[in-house]
Amino acid sequence: MQHESFAILKEDVATAVNKLVNGFLSNKEYNQDEVQNWTASLSEDIVKTLKTMSTNFKFCVSCVILQKGDAGMHISTTCYWDSNVDGSVAIKCENNSMYCIVNIFGVSF
């Protein structure tokens, strides 16, 4: 059985998620009381978008929103999977008050 490769979707996924996140952040200022709701909402919206792009993958999405400032941040991920069909993409978006980092993992059924 031939499985679709995540590599085929990667560019379209990155484009769609960039558009979604930038649209979401476009008119917002960082607000510590709202950011947890924003990350949850964005993650859910991203998964819904991904499901319309392909039903051949299980998707895992992590979303981090970080207030702009002088703090550093380092993120690393690793996976044990079939690199011929599974894949990931990382997206970074920002506005004048925050960064948003989204990691997407697509694991073939």
Coordinates of C-alpha atoms in Angstrom, one line a residue:
M1 CA 0.0 0.0 0.0
Q2 CA 1.5 3.3 -1.1
H3 CA 1.2 6.2 1.4
E4 CA 1.2 9.9 0.6
S5 CA 4.3 11.7 1.7
F6 CA 4.1 14.7 4.0
A7 CA 6.9 16.2 1.9
I8 CA 4.3 16.7 -0.9
L9 CA 2.1 18.8 1.5
K10 CA 4.8 20.6 3.4
E11 CA 4.8 23.8 1.3
D12 CA 1.0 24.1 1.2
V13 CA 0.8 23.4 5.0
A14 CA 3.3 26.2 5.7
T15 CA 1.5 28.6 3.4
A16 CA -1.9 27.9 4.9
V17 CA -0.7 28.0 8.5
N18 CA 1.3 31.2 8.0
K19 CA -1.9 32.9 6.5
L20 CA -4.0 31.6 9.4
V21 CA -1.6 32.7 12.2
N22 CA -0.8 36.1 10.7
G23 CA -4.5 36.8 10.2
F24 CA -5.1 35.9 13.8
L25 CA -2.3 38.0 15.2
S26 CA -2.8 41.0 12.9
N27 CA -4.8 43.2 15.3
K28 CA -3.7 41.8 18.7
E29 CA -1.4 43.1 21.3
Y30 CA 0.2 40.6 23.7
N31 CA -2.1 40.0 26.7
Q32 CA -1.1 37.5 29.3
D33 CA -4.7 37.0 30.4
E34 CA -5.7 35.9 26.8
V35 CA -2.7 34.1 25.4
Q36 CA -3.7 30.7 26.7
N37 CA -7.0 31.0 24.9
W38 CA -5.2 32.2 21.8
T39 CA -2.8 29.2 21.7
A40 CA -5.7 26.7 22.2
S41 CA -7.9 28.4 19.6
L42 CA -5.0 28.6 17.0
S43 CA -4.0 25.0 17.6
E44 CA -7.6 23.8 17.0
D45 CA -8.0 26.0 13.9
I46 CA -4.8 24.7 12.5
V47 CA -5.8 21.0 13.0
K48 CA -9.1 21.7 11.3
T49 CA -7.3 23.3 8.4
L50 CA -4.9 20.4 8.1
K51 CA -7.7 17.8 8.1
T52 CA -9.2 19.5 5.0
M53 CA -5.8 19.3 3.3
S54 CA -5.3 15.5 3.8
T55 CA -7.0 12.7 5.5
N56 CA -3.9 10.4 5.2
F57 CA -2.2 11.8 8.3
K58 CA -2.6 12.1 12.0
F59 CA -1.6 15.7 12.9
C60 CA 0.0 17.0 16.1
V61 CA 0.2 20.7 16.5
S62 CA 2.1 22.7 19.2
C63 CA 1.7 26.5 19.4
V64 CA 3.8 28.8 21.5
I65 CA 3.1 32.6 21.8
L66 CA 6.0 34.6 23.3
Q67 CA 5.9 38.2 24.3
K68 CA 8.6 40.2 22.5
G69 CA 11.5 41.2 24.7
D70 CA 15.0 40.4 25.6
A71 CA 14.4 36.8 26.6
G72 CA 15.9 34.0 24.6
M73 CA 14.1 30.8 23.6
H74 CA 15.3 27.5 22.2
I75 CA 13.1 24.7 21.0
S76 CA 14.1 21.3 19.7
T77 CA 12.1 18.3 18.7
T78 CA 12.9 14.9 17.4
C79 CA 10.7 12.0 16.2
Y80 CA 11.0 8.3 15.5
W81 CA 9.0 7.7 12.4
D82 CA 9.1 6.7 8.8
S83 CA 10.9 9.6 7.1
N84 CA 9.7 8.5 3.7
V85 CA 6.1 9.5 4.5
D86 CA 6.0 11.3 7.8
G87 CA 7.2 14.8 8.3
S88 CA 7.1 18.1 10.2
V89 CA 7.2 21.8 9.5
A90 CA 7.9 24.7 11.9
I91 CA 6.3 28.1 11.3
K92 CA 7.3 31.4 13.0
C93 CA 5.1 34.4 12.7
E94 CA 5.2 37.7 14.6
N95 CA 3.6 41.1 15.1
N96 CA 4.8 44.2 17.0
S97 CA 4.3 42.6 20.4
M98 CA 4.7 38.8 20.1
Y99 CA 6.1 35.8 18.4
C100 CA 4.1 32.7 17.5
I101 CA 5.9 29.4 16.9
V102 CA 3.9 26.5 15.5
N103 CA 5.3 23.0 15.1
I104 CA 3.3 20.6 13.0
F105 CA 3.9 16.9 12.8
G106 CA 2.2 14.7 10.2
V107 CA 2.2 11.0 10.8
S108 CA 0.9 8.7 8.1
F109 CA -1.8 6.2 8.9

